[in-house]
Coordinates of C-alpha atoms in Angstrom, one line a residue:
M1 CA -31.0 -65.0 6.7
V2 CA -31.8 -61.3 7.5
W3 CA -29.4 -59.3 9.7
W4 CA -30.8 -59.8 13.2
P5 CA -30.5 -63.6 13.4
V6 CA -27.1 -63.4 11.8
G7 CA -25.9 -60.9 14.4
A8 CA -27.5 -62.8 17.3
S9 CA -25.9 -66.0 16.0
L10 CA -22.5 -64.4 15.7
F11 CA -22.7 -63.1 19.3
A12 CA -24.0 -66.4 20.7
S13 CA -21.4 -68.5 18.8
N14 CA -18.7 -66.3 20.3
V15 CA -20.0 -65.9 23.9
G16 CA -20.2 -69.4 25.2
S17 CA -19.8 -70.9 28.7
G18 CA -16.1 -70.3 28.5
H19 CA -16.8 -66.5 28.4
F20 CA -19.0 -66.5 31.4
I21 CA -16.6 -68.6 33.5
G22 CA -13.4 -67.3 32.0
L23 CA -14.1 -63.6 31.8
A24 CA -15.6 -63.5 35.3
G25 CA -12.6 -65.5 36.6
S26 CA -10.1 -63.2 35.0
G27 CA -12.0 -60.2 36.5
A28 CA -11.9 -61.7 39.9
A29 CA -8.1 -62.5 39.6
S30 CA -6.8 -59.4 37.9
G31 CA -9.4 -56.8 37.1
I32 CA -10.9 -55.5 33.9
A33 CA -7.9 -56.1 31.5
A34 CA -9.5 -59.2 29.9
T35 CA -12.2 -56.9 28.5
A36 CA -9.6 -55.9 25.9
Y37 CA -10.2 -59.2 24.1
E38 CA -13.9 -58.3 23.8
W39 CA -13.5 -54.7 22.7
N40 CA -10.8 -55.8 20.2
G41 CA -13.4 -58.0 18.7
M42 CA -15.7 -55.0 18.3
F43 CA -13.5 -53.8 15.5
C44 CA -12.5 -57.1 14.0
V45 CA -16.1 -58.2 13.4
L46 CA -16.5 -55.0 11.4
V47 CA -13.4 -55.7 9.4
L48 CA -15.0 -59.1 8.5
A49 CA -18.1 -57.5 7.0
W50 CA -16.5 -54.5 5.3
L51 CA -13.2 -56.0 4.0
F52 CA -13.2 -59.8 4.1
L53 CA -16.8 -60.8 3.4
P54 CA -17.0 -59.2 -0.1
I55 CA -14.0 -61.3 -1.1
Y56 CA -15.5 -64.5 0.2
I57 CA -18.8 -63.8 -1.5
A58 CA -17.2 -63.0 -4.8
A59 CA -15.1 -66.2 -4.6
G60 CA -18.2 -68.3 -4.0
V61 CA -16.7 -70.3 -1.1
T62 CA -18.4 -72.0 1.9
T63 CA -15.3 -73.0 4.0
M64 CA -12.1 -71.2 4.6
P65 CA -9.7 -74.0 3.5
E66 CA -11.7 -74.0 0.3
Y67 CA -11.0 -70.3 -0.2
L68 CA -7.2 -70.9 0.2
Q69 CA -7.4 -73.8 -2.2
K70 CA -9.0 -71.6 -4.8
R71 CA -6.6 -68.7 -4.1
F72 CA -3.3 -70.7 -4.0
G73 CA -4.2 -73.9 -5.8
G74 CA -2.9 -77.4 -4.8
K75 CA -4.2 -79.5 -2.0
R76 CA -1.5 -79.3 0.7
I77 CA -2.6 -75.9 2.2
Q78 CA -6.2 -76.9 2.3
M79 CA -5.5 -80.3 3.9
F80 CA -3.0 -78.8 6.3
L81 CA -5.4 -76.0 7.4
A82 CA -8.4 -78.3 7.7
I83 CA -6.5 -80.5 10.1
L84 CA -5.1 -77.5 12.0
Y85 CA -8.6 -76.0 12.4
L86 CA -9.9 -79.3 13.9
F87 CA -7.0 -79.2 16.4
I88 CA -7.8 -75.6 17.3
Y89 CA -11.4 -76.5 17.8
I90 CA -10.5 -79.3 20.3
F91 CA -7.8 -77.3 22.2
T92 CA -9.5 -73.9 22.5
K93 CA -13.2 -74.4 21.9
I94 CA -15.0 -77.8 22.4
S95 CA -13.0 -79.0 25.5
V96 CA -13.0 -75.5 27.0
D97 CA -16.7 -75.0 26.7
M98 CA -17.4 -78.5 28.0
Y99 CA -15.2 -77.9 31.0
A100 CA -16.7 -74.4 31.7
G101 CA -20.3 -75.6 31.4
A102 CA -19.6 -78.7 33.5
L103 CA -17.8 -76.5 36.2
F104 CA -20.9 -74.4 36.5
I105 CA -23.2 -77.5 36.8
Q106 CA -20.7 -79.1 39.3
Q107 CA -20.8 -76.0 41.5
A108 CA -24.5 -75.7 41.3
L109 CA -25.6 -79.3 41.7
H110 CA -22.5 -80.9 43.2
W111 CA -22.3 -83.5 40.4
D112 CA -19.2 -85.2 39.3
L113 CA -17.5 -83.1 36.5
Y114 CA -17.7 -85.8 33.9
I115 CA -21.3 -86.8 34.6
A116 CA -22.2 -83.1 34.0
V117 CA -20.3 -83.2 30.7
V118 CA -22.2 -86.2 29.5
G119 CA -25.5 -84.7 30.5
L120 CA -24.9 -81.5 28.7
L121 CA -23.7 -83.3 25.6
A122 CA -26.8 -85.4 25.5
I123 CA -29.0 -82.3 25.5
T124 CA -26.8 -80.7 22.8
A125 CA -26.8 -83.8 20.6
V126 CA -30.6 -83.9 20.4
Y127 CA -30.8 -81.0 18.0
T128 CA -27.3 -80.9 16.7
V129 CA -27.7 -84.4 15.1
A130 CA -31.3 -83.6 13.9
G131 CA -30.8 -80.2 12.5
G132 CA -28.5 -78.2 10.2
L133 CA -27.0 -74.7 10.1
A134 CA -30.4 -73.0 9.7
A135 CA -31.7 -74.7 12.9
V136 CA -28.5 -73.6 14.7
I137 CA -28.8 -70.0 13.6
Y138 CA -32.4 -69.6 14.7
T139 CA -31.9 -71.3 18.0
D140 CA -28.8 -69.0 18.5
A141 CA -31.1 -66.0 18.1
L142 CA -33.4 -67.3 20.9
Q143 CA -30.5 -68.3 23.1
T144 CA -28.9 -64.9 22.7
L145 CA -32.1 -63.3 24.2
I146 CA -32.1 -65.8 27.1
M147 CA -28.4 -65.2 27.8
L148 CA -28.8 -61.4 27.8
I149 CA -31.8 -61.5 30.1
G150 CA -30.2 -63.8 32.6
A151 CA -26.8 -62.1 32.6
V152 CA -28.2 -58.6 32.9
T153 CA -30.4 -59.8 35.8
L154 CA -27.4 -61.2 37.7
M155 CA -25.5 -58.0 36.9
V156 CA -28.2 -55.8 38.5
F157 CA -28.3 -58.0 41.6
S158 CA -24.5 -57.9 41.9
F159 CA -24.2 -54.2 41.6
V160 CA -27.0 -53.7 44.1
E161 CA -25.1 -55.9 46.6
V162 CA -21.9 -53.9 46.5
G163 CA -23.4 -50.4 46.1
G164 CA -22.9 -49.8 42.4
L165 CA -19.8 -49.0 40.4
E166 CA -18.3 -46.8 43.2
G167 CA -18.7 -49.5 45.7
L168 CA -17.0 -52.0 43.4
Q169 CA -14.0 -49.6 42.9
T170 CA -13.6 -49.1 46.6
K171 CA -14.3 -52.6 48.0
Y172 CA -12.4 -54.6 45.3
F173 CA -9.0 -53.6 46.8
D174 CA -10.1 -54.9 50.2
A175 CA -11.1 -58.3 48.9
I176 CA -8.2 -60.2 50.5
P177 CA -8.5 -63.9 51.7
S178 CA -8.2 -64.3 55.5
T179 CA -5.7 -67.2 55.0
R180 CA -2.6 -66.1 53.1
K181 CA 1.2 -66.0 53.6
E182 CA 2.5 -62.8 55.1
N183 CA 5.1 -60.7 53.3
S184 CA 4.0 -61.8 49.9
S185 CA 1.7 -60.5 47.2
C186 CA -0.3 -63.8 47.1
G187 CA -4.0 -63.1 47.4
L188 CA -3.7 -59.3 47.0
P189 CA -5.7 -57.5 44.2
R190 CA -3.7 -55.9 41.5
E191 CA -3.1 -52.1 41.8
D192 CA -3.9 -51.6 38.2
A193 CA -7.1 -53.7 38.3
F194 CA -9.3 -51.0 36.8
H195 CA -6.9 -50.3 33.8
I196 CA -6.9 -52.0 30.4
F197 CA -3.4 -50.6 29.4
R198 CA -0.8 -52.0 31.8
D199 CA 3.0 -52.0 32.2
P200 CA 4.7 -53.3 29.0
V201 CA 7.3 -55.4 30.9
T202 CA 6.0 -56.6 34.3
S203 CA 2.2 -56.8 33.9
D204 CA -0.1 -59.7 33.0
L205 CA -1.4 -58.0 29.9
P206 CA 1.3 -55.5 28.5
W207 CA -0.3 -52.7 26.5
P208 CA 1.8 -53.2 23.2
G209 CA 0.7 -56.8 23.2
V210 CA -2.9 -55.8 23.8
L211 CA -2.9 -53.4 20.8
V212 CA -0.9 -55.5 18.3
G213 CA -0.3 -59.1 19.6
M214 CA -4.0 -59.5 20.6
T215 CA -5.3 -58.1 17.3
I216 CA -3.6 -60.8 15.1
P217 CA -5.4 -63.9 16.6
S218 CA -8.5 -61.8 16.9
L219 CA -8.5 -61.1 13.2
W220 CA -8.1 -64.9 12.6
Y221 CA -11.1 -65.6 14.8
W222 CA -13.5 -63.0 13.5
C223 CA -12.4 -62.8 9.8
T224 CA -11.2 -66.4 8.9
D225 CA -12.7 -68.8 11.4
Q226 CA -15.2 -71.2 9.9
V227 CA -17.7 -70.9 12.8
I228 CA -18.0 -67.1 12.4
V229 CA -17.7 -66.7 8.6
Q230 CA -20.2 -69.5 8.0
R231 CA -22.8 -67.5 9.9
S232 CA -22.0 -64.3 8.0
L233 CA -22.2 -66.1 4.6
A234 CA -25.7 -67.3 5.5
A235 CA -26.9 -63.7 5.3
K236 CA -29.3 -62.7 2.5
N237 CA -26.8 -60.3 1.0
L238 CA -23.8 -58.2 2.0
S239 CA -26.0 -55.4 3.6
H240 CA -27.6 -57.9 5.9
A241 CA -24.2 -59.4 6.7
K242 CA -22.9 -55.9 7.6
G243 CA -26.0 -55.3 9.8
G244 CA -25.4 -58.5 11.6
S245 CA -21.8 -57.6 12.3
L246 CA -22.8 -54.1 13.6
M247 CA -25.3 -55.8 15.9
T248 CA -22.6 -58.1 17.2
S249 CA -20.2 -55.2 17.6
Y250 CA -22.6 -53.3 19.8
L251 CA -23.3 -56.3 21.9
K252 CA -19.6 -56.8 22.5
I253 CA -19.7 -53.7 24.8
L254 CA -21.7 -55.7 27.3
P255 CA -19.3 -58.4 28.6
L256 CA -17.4 -55.9 30.8
F257 CA -20.6 -55.2 32.7
M258 CA -22.2 -58.6 32.4
M259 CA -19.3 -60.9 33.1
V260 CA -16.0 -59.2 34.1
M261 CA -17.4 -56.8 36.8
P262 CA -19.7 -59.5 38.3
G263 CA -16.6 -61.6 38.6
M264 CA -14.9 -58.9 40.5
I265 CA -18.0 -58.5 42.7
S266 CA -17.9 -62.2 43.4
R267 CA -14.3 -61.8 44.8
I268 CA -15.6 -59.0 47.1
L269 CA -18.5 -61.2 48.4
F270 CA -16.5 -64.5 48.7
P271 CA -12.8 -63.6 49.1
D272 CA -11.9 -66.8 51.0
L273 CA -13.3 -68.9 48.2
V274 CA -12.8 -67.0 44.9
A275 CA -9.5 -65.3 45.9
C276 CA -7.9 -68.3 47.8
A277 CA -4.1 -67.9 48.0
D278 CA -3.0 -71.2 49.6
A279 CA -2.6 -74.2 47.2
E280 CA -4.0 -76.7 49.7
I281 CA -7.1 -74.6 50.5
C282 CA -7.7 -74.0 46.7
Q283 CA -7.4 -77.8 46.1
K284 CA -10.2 -78.4 48.7
I285 CA -12.4 -75.6 47.4
C286 CA -12.3 -76.2 43.6
G287 CA -9.8 -79.0 42.9
N288 CA -7.3 -76.6 41.3
P289 CA -4.2 -75.7 43.4
S290 CA -3.4 -72.8 41.1
G291 CA -6.5 -70.8 42.2
C292 CA -10.2 -70.8 42.2
S293 CA -11.1 -67.6 40.4
D294 CA -13.0 -69.6 37.7
I295 CA -15.7 -70.4 40.2
A296 CA -16.5 -66.7 40.6
Y297 CA -19.5 -66.6 38.3
P298 CA -21.1 -69.9 39.4
K299 CA -20.6 -68.9 43.1
L300 CA -22.4 -65.6 42.4
V301 CA -25.3 -67.3 40.8
I302 CA -25.7 -69.9 43.6
E303 CA -25.3 -67.6 46.5
L304 CA -26.9 -64.3 45.3
L305 CA -29.9 -65.1 43.2
P306 CA -33.2 -66.5 44.5
V307 CA -34.3 -69.9 43.5
G308 CA -36.4 -69.0 40.4
L309 CA -33.6 -66.7 39.0
R310 CA -31.0 -69.4 39.8
G311 CA -32.9 -71.7 37.4
L312 CA -33.0 -68.9 34.8
M313 CA -29.2 -68.6 35.0
M314 CA -28.8 -72.3 34.8
S315 CA -30.7 -72.2 31.5
V316 CA -28.5 -69.3 30.4
M317 CA -25.4 -71.4 30.9
I318 CA -26.8 -74.5 29.2
A319 CA -28.0 -72.3 26.3
A320 CA -24.6 -70.7 26.0
L321 CA -22.9 -74.1 26.0
M322 CA -25.3 -75.6 23.5
S323 CA -25.1 -72.6 21.2
S324 CA -21.3 -72.7 21.2
L325 CA -21.0 -76.4 20.8
T326 CA -23.6 -76.7 18.1
S327 CA -21.9 -74.0 16.1
I328 CA -18.5 -75.6 16.4
F329 CA -19.8 -79.2 15.7
N330 CA -21.5 -77.9 12.6
S331 CA -18.5 -76.1 11.3
A332 CA -16.0 -78.9 12.2
S333 CA -18.2 -81.4 10.4
T334 CA -18.3 -79.1 7.4
I335 CA -14.5 -78.8 7.2
F336 CA -13.9 -82.5 7.7
T337 CA -16.5 -83.7 5.1
M338 CA -15.9 -81.1 2.5
D339 CA -12.2 -80.5 2.8
L340 CA -10.9 -83.9 3.8
W341 CA -13.4 -86.6 3.1
K342 CA -14.2 -85.4 -0.4
H343 CA -10.5 -85.5 -1.3
I344 CA -10.4 -89.2 -0.1
R345 CA -13.7 -90.1 -1.8
P346 CA -14.5 -87.5 -4.5
R347 CA -17.5 -89.4 -5.8
C348 CA -19.2 -90.0 -2.4
S349 CA -22.9 -89.5 -2.1
E350 CA -24.8 -87.0 0.0
W351 CA -25.9 -89.9 2.1
E352 CA -22.3 -90.9 2.8
L353 CA -21.3 -87.3 3.6
M354 CA -24.1 -87.0 6.2
I355 CA -23.1 -90.3 8.0
V356 CA -19.4 -89.4 7.9
G357 CA -20.1 -85.9 9.3
R358 CA -22.1 -87.1 12.2
V359 CA -19.8 -90.0 13.1
F360 CA -16.9 -87.5 13.0
V361 CA -18.8 -85.2 15.5
L362 CA -19.0 -88.2 17.9
L363 CA -15.3 -88.8 17.6
L364 CA -14.5 -85.1 18.1
T365 CA -16.6 -85.2 21.3
V366 CA -14.7 -88.2 22.7
V367 CA -11.3 -86.6 22.0
S368 CA -12.4 -83.3 23.6
I369 CA -13.6 -85.0 26.7
L370 CA -10.2 -86.7 27.0
W371 CA -8.5 -83.3 26.7
I372 CA -10.4 -81.7 29.6
P373 CA -7.9 -82.8 32.3
L374 CA -5.2 -80.9 30.3
V375 CA -7.4 -77.8 30.3
Q376 CA -7.7 -78.1 34.1
A377 CA -4.0 -78.6 34.5
G378 CA -2.8 -76.0 32.0
Q379 CA -5.1 -73.1 32.8
G380 CA -2.9 -71.7 35.6
G381 CA -6.0 -70.6 37.6
Q382 CA -7.5 -68.7 34.7
L383 CA -9.4 -70.5 32.0
F384 CA -9.6 -67.4 29.8
I385 CA -5.8 -67.0 29.8
Y386 CA -5.4 -70.6 28.8
I387 CA -7.7 -70.0 25.7
Q388 CA -5.9 -66.8 24.7
S389 CA -2.4 -68.2 25.1
I390 CA -3.0 -71.2 22.9
S391 CA -4.7 -69.0 20.3
S392 CA -1.6 -66.8 20.3
Y393 CA 0.6 -69.8 19.5
L394 CA -1.5 -71.4 16.7
Q395 CA -3.5 -68.7 14.9
P396 CA -1.1 -65.9 13.8
P397 CA 0.5 -67.7 10.8
V398 CA -3.0 -68.6 9.5
A399 CA -4.2 -65.0 10.0
I400 CA -1.1 -63.7 8.1
V401 CA -1.7 -66.1 5.1
F402 CA -5.3 -65.0 4.9
I403 CA -4.5 -61.3 5.1
L404 CA -1.8 -61.5 2.4
G405 CA -3.9 -63.8 0.3
C406 CA -6.8 -61.4 0.3
F407 CA -4.9 -58.1 0.0
W408 CA -1.6 -58.9 -1.9
K409 CA -2.0 -60.3 -5.4
R410 CA 1.6 -61.5 -5.6
A411 CA 1.3 -64.0 -2.7
N412 CA 1.5 -67.6 -4.1
E413 CA 1.1 -71.2 -2.9
K414 CA 4.7 -71.8 -2.0
G415 CA 5.0 -68.6 0.1
A416 CA 1.7 -69.4 1.9
F417 CA 2.6 -73.0 2.5
W418 CA 6.1 -72.3 4.0
G419 CA 4.8 -69.3 6.0
L420 CA 2.2 -71.7 7.6
V421 CA 4.7 -74.5 8.2
I422 CA 7.5 -72.3 9.7
G423 CA 5.1 -70.3 11.8
L424 CA 3.2 -73.3 13.1
L425 CA 6.3 -75.2 14.0
L426 CA 7.5 -72.3 16.1
G427 CA 4.0 -71.9 17.6
I428 CA 3.8 -75.6 18.5
L429 CA 7.3 -75.5 20.0
R430 CA 6.2 -72.7 22.3
L431 CA 3.0 -74.5 23.1
V432 CA 4.9 -77.7 24.1
L433 CA 7.3 -75.6 26.3
D434 CA 4.3 -74.0 28.1
F435 CA 2.9 -77.5 29.0
I436 CA 6.4 -78.7 30.1
Y437 CA 7.1 -75.6 32.1
P438 CA 3.7 -74.4 33.6
V439 CA 3.4 -71.0 35.3
P440 CA 4.7 -71.4 38.9
Q441 CA 2.3 -70.7 41.8
C442 CA 2.5 -67.3 43.6
D443 CA 5.1 -68.2 46.2
E444 CA 7.2 -70.5 44.0
T445 CA 10.5 -69.6 42.3
D446 CA 10.2 -69.2 38.5
L447 CA 12.6 -71.7 37.0
R448 CA 11.2 -71.6 33.4
P449 CA 13.5 -71.0 30.4
G450 CA 13.9 -67.3 29.4
V451 CA 11.9 -67.6 26.2
V452 CA 8.9 -68.8 28.2
K453 CA 9.6 -66.6 31.3
Y454 CA 10.3 -63.3 29.7
M455 CA 8.4 -63.4 26.4
H456 CA 4.7 -62.8 27.1
Y457 CA 2.4 -64.8 24.8
L458 CA 1.1 -61.6 23.3
Y459 CA 4.6 -60.6 22.4
F460 CA 5.2 -64.1 21.0
S461 CA 2.1 -63.6 18.8
M462 CA 3.7 -60.5 17.3
V463 CA 7.0 -62.2 16.7
L464 CA 5.3 -65.2 15.2
A465 CA 3.2 -63.1 12.8
A466 CA 6.3 -61.1 11.7
I467 CA 8.3 -64.3 10.9
S468 CA 5.3 -65.8 9.0
M469 CA 4.8 -62.6 7.0
V470 CA 8.5 -62.3 6.1
T471 CA 8.5 -66.0 5.0
V472 CA 5.4 -65.5 2.8
L473 CA 6.9 -62.3 1.3
V474 CA 10.3 -63.7 0.6
V475 CA 9.3 -67.1 -0.8
S476 CA 6.5 -65.5 -2.9
M477 CA 8.8 -63.0 -4.5
A478 CA 11.5 -65.7 -5.1
T479 CA 9.1 -68.0 -7.0
E480 CA 6.7 -67.7 -9.9
P481 CA 3.6 -65.4 -9.5
P482 CA 0.1 -66.9 -9.2
S483 CA -1.9 -67.4 -12.4
K484 CA -4.8 -65.2 -13.3
E485 CA -7.3 -67.8 -12.2
M486 CA -5.9 -67.7 -8.7
I487 CA -6.4 -64.0 -8.4
S488 CA -9.6 -63.2 -10.3
R489 CA -12.5 -62.6 -7.8
L490 CA -10.3 -63.9 -5.0
T491 CA -8.6 -60.7 -3.7
W492 CA -9.9 -57.3 -2.6
F493 CA -8.6 -55.6 -5.8
T494 CA -10.0 -58.3 -8.1
R495 CA -13.3 -59.0 -6.4
G496 CA -15.3 -57.3 -9.1
D497 CA -13.7 -59.2 -12.0
L498 CA -15.9 -61.1 -14.4
P499 CA -15.8 -64.9 -13.7
V500 CA -13.0 -66.7 -15.6
K501 CA -14.5 -69.1 -18.0
K502 CA -12.2 -71.9 -16.9
D503 CA -13.8 -71.9 -13.5
L504 CA -17.0 -73.2 -15.1
A505 CA -15.4 -76.5 -15.7
V506 CA -13.5 -77.1 -12.5
S507 CA -15.4 -80.3 -11.5
P508 CA -13.2 -83.3 -12.1
S509 CA -16.0 -85.7 -13.0
P510 CA -19.6 -85.6 -14.3
D511 CA -20.9 -86.6 -10.9
A512 CA -19.1 -83.8 -9.2
A513 CA -20.3 -81.3 -11.9
K514 CA -23.8 -82.4 -11.4
G515 CA -23.5 -81.9 -7.6
V516 CA -21.7 -78.5 -7.6
C517 CA -24.6 -76.8 -5.8
E518 CA -24.8 -79.6 -3.3
A519 CA -21.1 -79.7 -2.7
E520 CA -21.0 -76.0 -1.7
R521 CA -23.5 -76.6 1.1
P522 CA -22.2 -77.2 4.6
A523 CA -22.2 -80.8 5.6
L524 CA -24.8 -80.6 8.3
Q525 CA -26.9 -78.3 6.2
I526 CA -27.4 -80.9 3.4
D527 CA -31.0 -81.8 2.7
I528 CA -30.9 -85.5 3.1
S529 CA -34.2 -85.9 1.3
I530 CA -32.0 -85.7 -1.8
A531 CA -31.1 -89.3 -1.0
T532 CA -34.6 -90.2 -2.0
E533 CA -34.0 -89.2 -5.6
N534 CA -30.6 -90.8 -5.6
S535 CA -32.2 -94.1 -4.5
S536 CA -34.2 -94.2 -7.7
N537 CA -31.1 -93.5 -9.7
D538 CA -29.2 -96.7 -9.0
N539 CA -27.4 -95.3 -5.9
K540 CA -26.0 -98.4 -4.1
C541 CA -25.7 -96.5 -0.8
T542 CA -29.5 -96.2 -0.4
T543 CA -32.2 -98.8 -0.3
N544 CA -35.9 -98.8 -0.8
A545 CA -37.8 -97.5 2.2
K546 CA -40.4 -100.3 1.9
G547 CA -37.7 -103.0 2.4
N548 CA -36.2 -101.4 5.5
S549 CA -36.7 -103.1 8.8
K550 CA -38.1 -101.2 11.8
L551 CA -34.6 -101.0 13.3
M552 CA -33.2 -99.5 10.1
T553 CA -36.1 -97.0 10.0
I554 CA -35.3 -95.9 13.5
F555 CA -31.6 -95.6 12.6
L556 CA -32.4 -93.5 9.6
W557 CA -34.7 -91.3 11.6
L558 CA -32.0 -90.7 14.2
C559 CA -29.6 -89.7 11.4
G560 CA -32.2 -87.4 9.8
M561 CA -32.2 -89.6 6.7
E562 CA -35.7 -91.1 6.5
H563 CA -37.1 -91.5 3.0
R564 CA -40.0 -89.2 2.0
E565 CA -41.5 -90.9 -1.1
E566 CA -44.4 -88.6 -1.2
N567 CA -42.1 -85.6 -1.6
T568 CA -40.0 -87.0 -4.4
E569 CA -41.4 -84.8 -7.1
N570 CA -41.0 -81.7 -5.1
V571 CA -37.4 -82.7 -4.2
A572 CA -36.5 -83.2 -7.8
A573 CA -37.9 -79.7 -8.7
T574 CA -36.1 -78.1 -5.8
K575 CA -32.8 -79.8 -6.7
S576 CA -32.8 -78.3 -10.2
E577 CA -32.9 -74.8 -8.8
P578 CA -29.6 -73.1 -8.0
L579 CA -28.9 -72.3 -4.3
P580 CA -29.3 -68.6 -3.4
V581 CA -25.9 -66.9 -3.2
A582 CA -25.4 -63.7 -1.1
S583 CA -25.2 -60.7 -3.4
L584 CA -22.5 -58.1 -3.4
E585 CA -24.9 -55.4 -4.5
E586 CA -26.2 -52.9 -2.0
E587 CA -28.9 -50.2 -2.2
P588 CA -27.3 -46.8 -1.9
L589 CA -29.5 -45.6 1.0
V590 CA -28.9 -48.8 3.0
K591 CA -25.2 -48.6 2.3
H592 CA -25.0 -45.0 3.6
V593 CA -27.0 -46.0 6.8
L594 CA -24.6 -48.9 7.4
N595 CA -21.5 -46.7 6.9
V596 CA -22.9 -44.1 9.4
N597 CA -23.5 -46.9 11.9
L598 CA -20.0 -48.2 11.3
L599 CA -18.6 -44.7 12.1
L600 CA -20.7 -44.5 15.3
C601 CA -19.7 -48.0 16.4
V602 CA -16.0 -47.3 15.9
C603 CA -16.3 -44.0 17.8
A604 CA -18.1 -45.8 20.7
G605 CA -15.3 -48.4 20.8
V606 CA -12.5 -45.8 20.8
F607 CA -14.2 -43.9 23.6
L608 CA -14.5 -47.1 25.8
W609 CA -10.8 -47.9 25.2
A610 CA -9.8 -44.4 26.1
Y611 CA -12.0 -44.2 29.2
F612 CA -10.8 -47.4 30.7
A613 CA -7.2 -47.4 29.4

């Protein structure tokens, strides 16, 4: 892939329905502070391309658990992380995007929430099941364009309605619901609504947590998450990967103006609905007694835009949902088939991997739908805060292990494993406490334990990262150092080493050795026409196409596994050729242009932080 579809895919994979609903909702509830997550990502996506990606390319990996398996050896870290990643996808990505997209459809068409979920999943399944990563990346590029056009259109209409940025800054503080309890702060806009840096003790987003605690899960997401890294590794070479990251970084400037501020404008236009302060009224409006700020964006679309543009925005939300879900389904299937299933059945065929990957996507979907009620109950009125709090509990230990694994040669398997285990046990404990003791409503007494009440989730992220780092450092220094094979071409300082000869014979069996190139391909990217050749080589999992019933033929077509006898010779020729691997080499001129753009992008990010701080 060249740089622009990679950049568009990175942005579209990141900005799903949860962003539209969540960022606008946080803007309506508390102002522009949630933008810090987006502008933090501006820097982290550049860290991916300039620091982490050269290591991954040199290591020749396709999944992140696979990298840790090569770096530390053994199977327990790889298996542990593969399972953790799948849980993170369910808790913070799939169920959240389903809920956010369905909330939009529910507000627009007045459908039942779960009917909306099923309808959206049916649309998504049509091309998720039929296509692989290449299809996902090119549809992402188109959907990014649709998303930008629709969101910018709504932004223009919104600002015209309130009289521009000056009108927003003046009228936002008057956006108070008509029904609220006197002598309380319920329903009042925050005084620091137009500041990103807020009080370190009493605010909803303390500035030390924003600078440090927010960066740790952000590094996990942008530099080690399978969904993001998989797209970057699909680039033609390192230069194109860097170009894609720069494009994404520039696009990350837009969410403040496309999502957060329109959410604030929605509160100005519909204060009794979006800013409702009474639990009973909120329950009637949106079904959530904690607050209805999450309906800010859908309400703006439905009430403000004319009929034709309303349809455009509907397509934007569906495109965003499909983009995000297809990316996650593809990556989750890759992790399950390559990191878990191939350990259980190391001699399985490509045919079996494809079936298992697609059945797993269906199971993942069912579990995510069942989790949606917990998303509704646990969001505390703000979907975006729900996402970020769970990320702060689960992701810091993984981020620390990756950072130390990539940039500290002495880190070993025992240190990484115990750092993950101790960090994640603490994170899960805090996560459970958050579900047991939810945030009280505005006029209720806070009876939560002190560790939940006084330790903000961003501060907890910092503590969790520090504990995990100390554990990895101490255990690694107290045990034997890693072997040369576990360092060569697997860290920043050894990425240029010559390949160790031992690596050439890693495959445990002749069948595995023969399929090395195939095994490195993501599960949903596997060319199933390879099964045609396997069928002629005594593969018991496949049958002759001539003997198939019509029902079987339809089933194979639905799974993308129809036999193509006329292309057998071409397939055999293709299979013998090695898959293209992204190169670390860069042309000097292109490298200088990219570095200059890096400097400009960083300066733009620093200026925005300083201006809105």
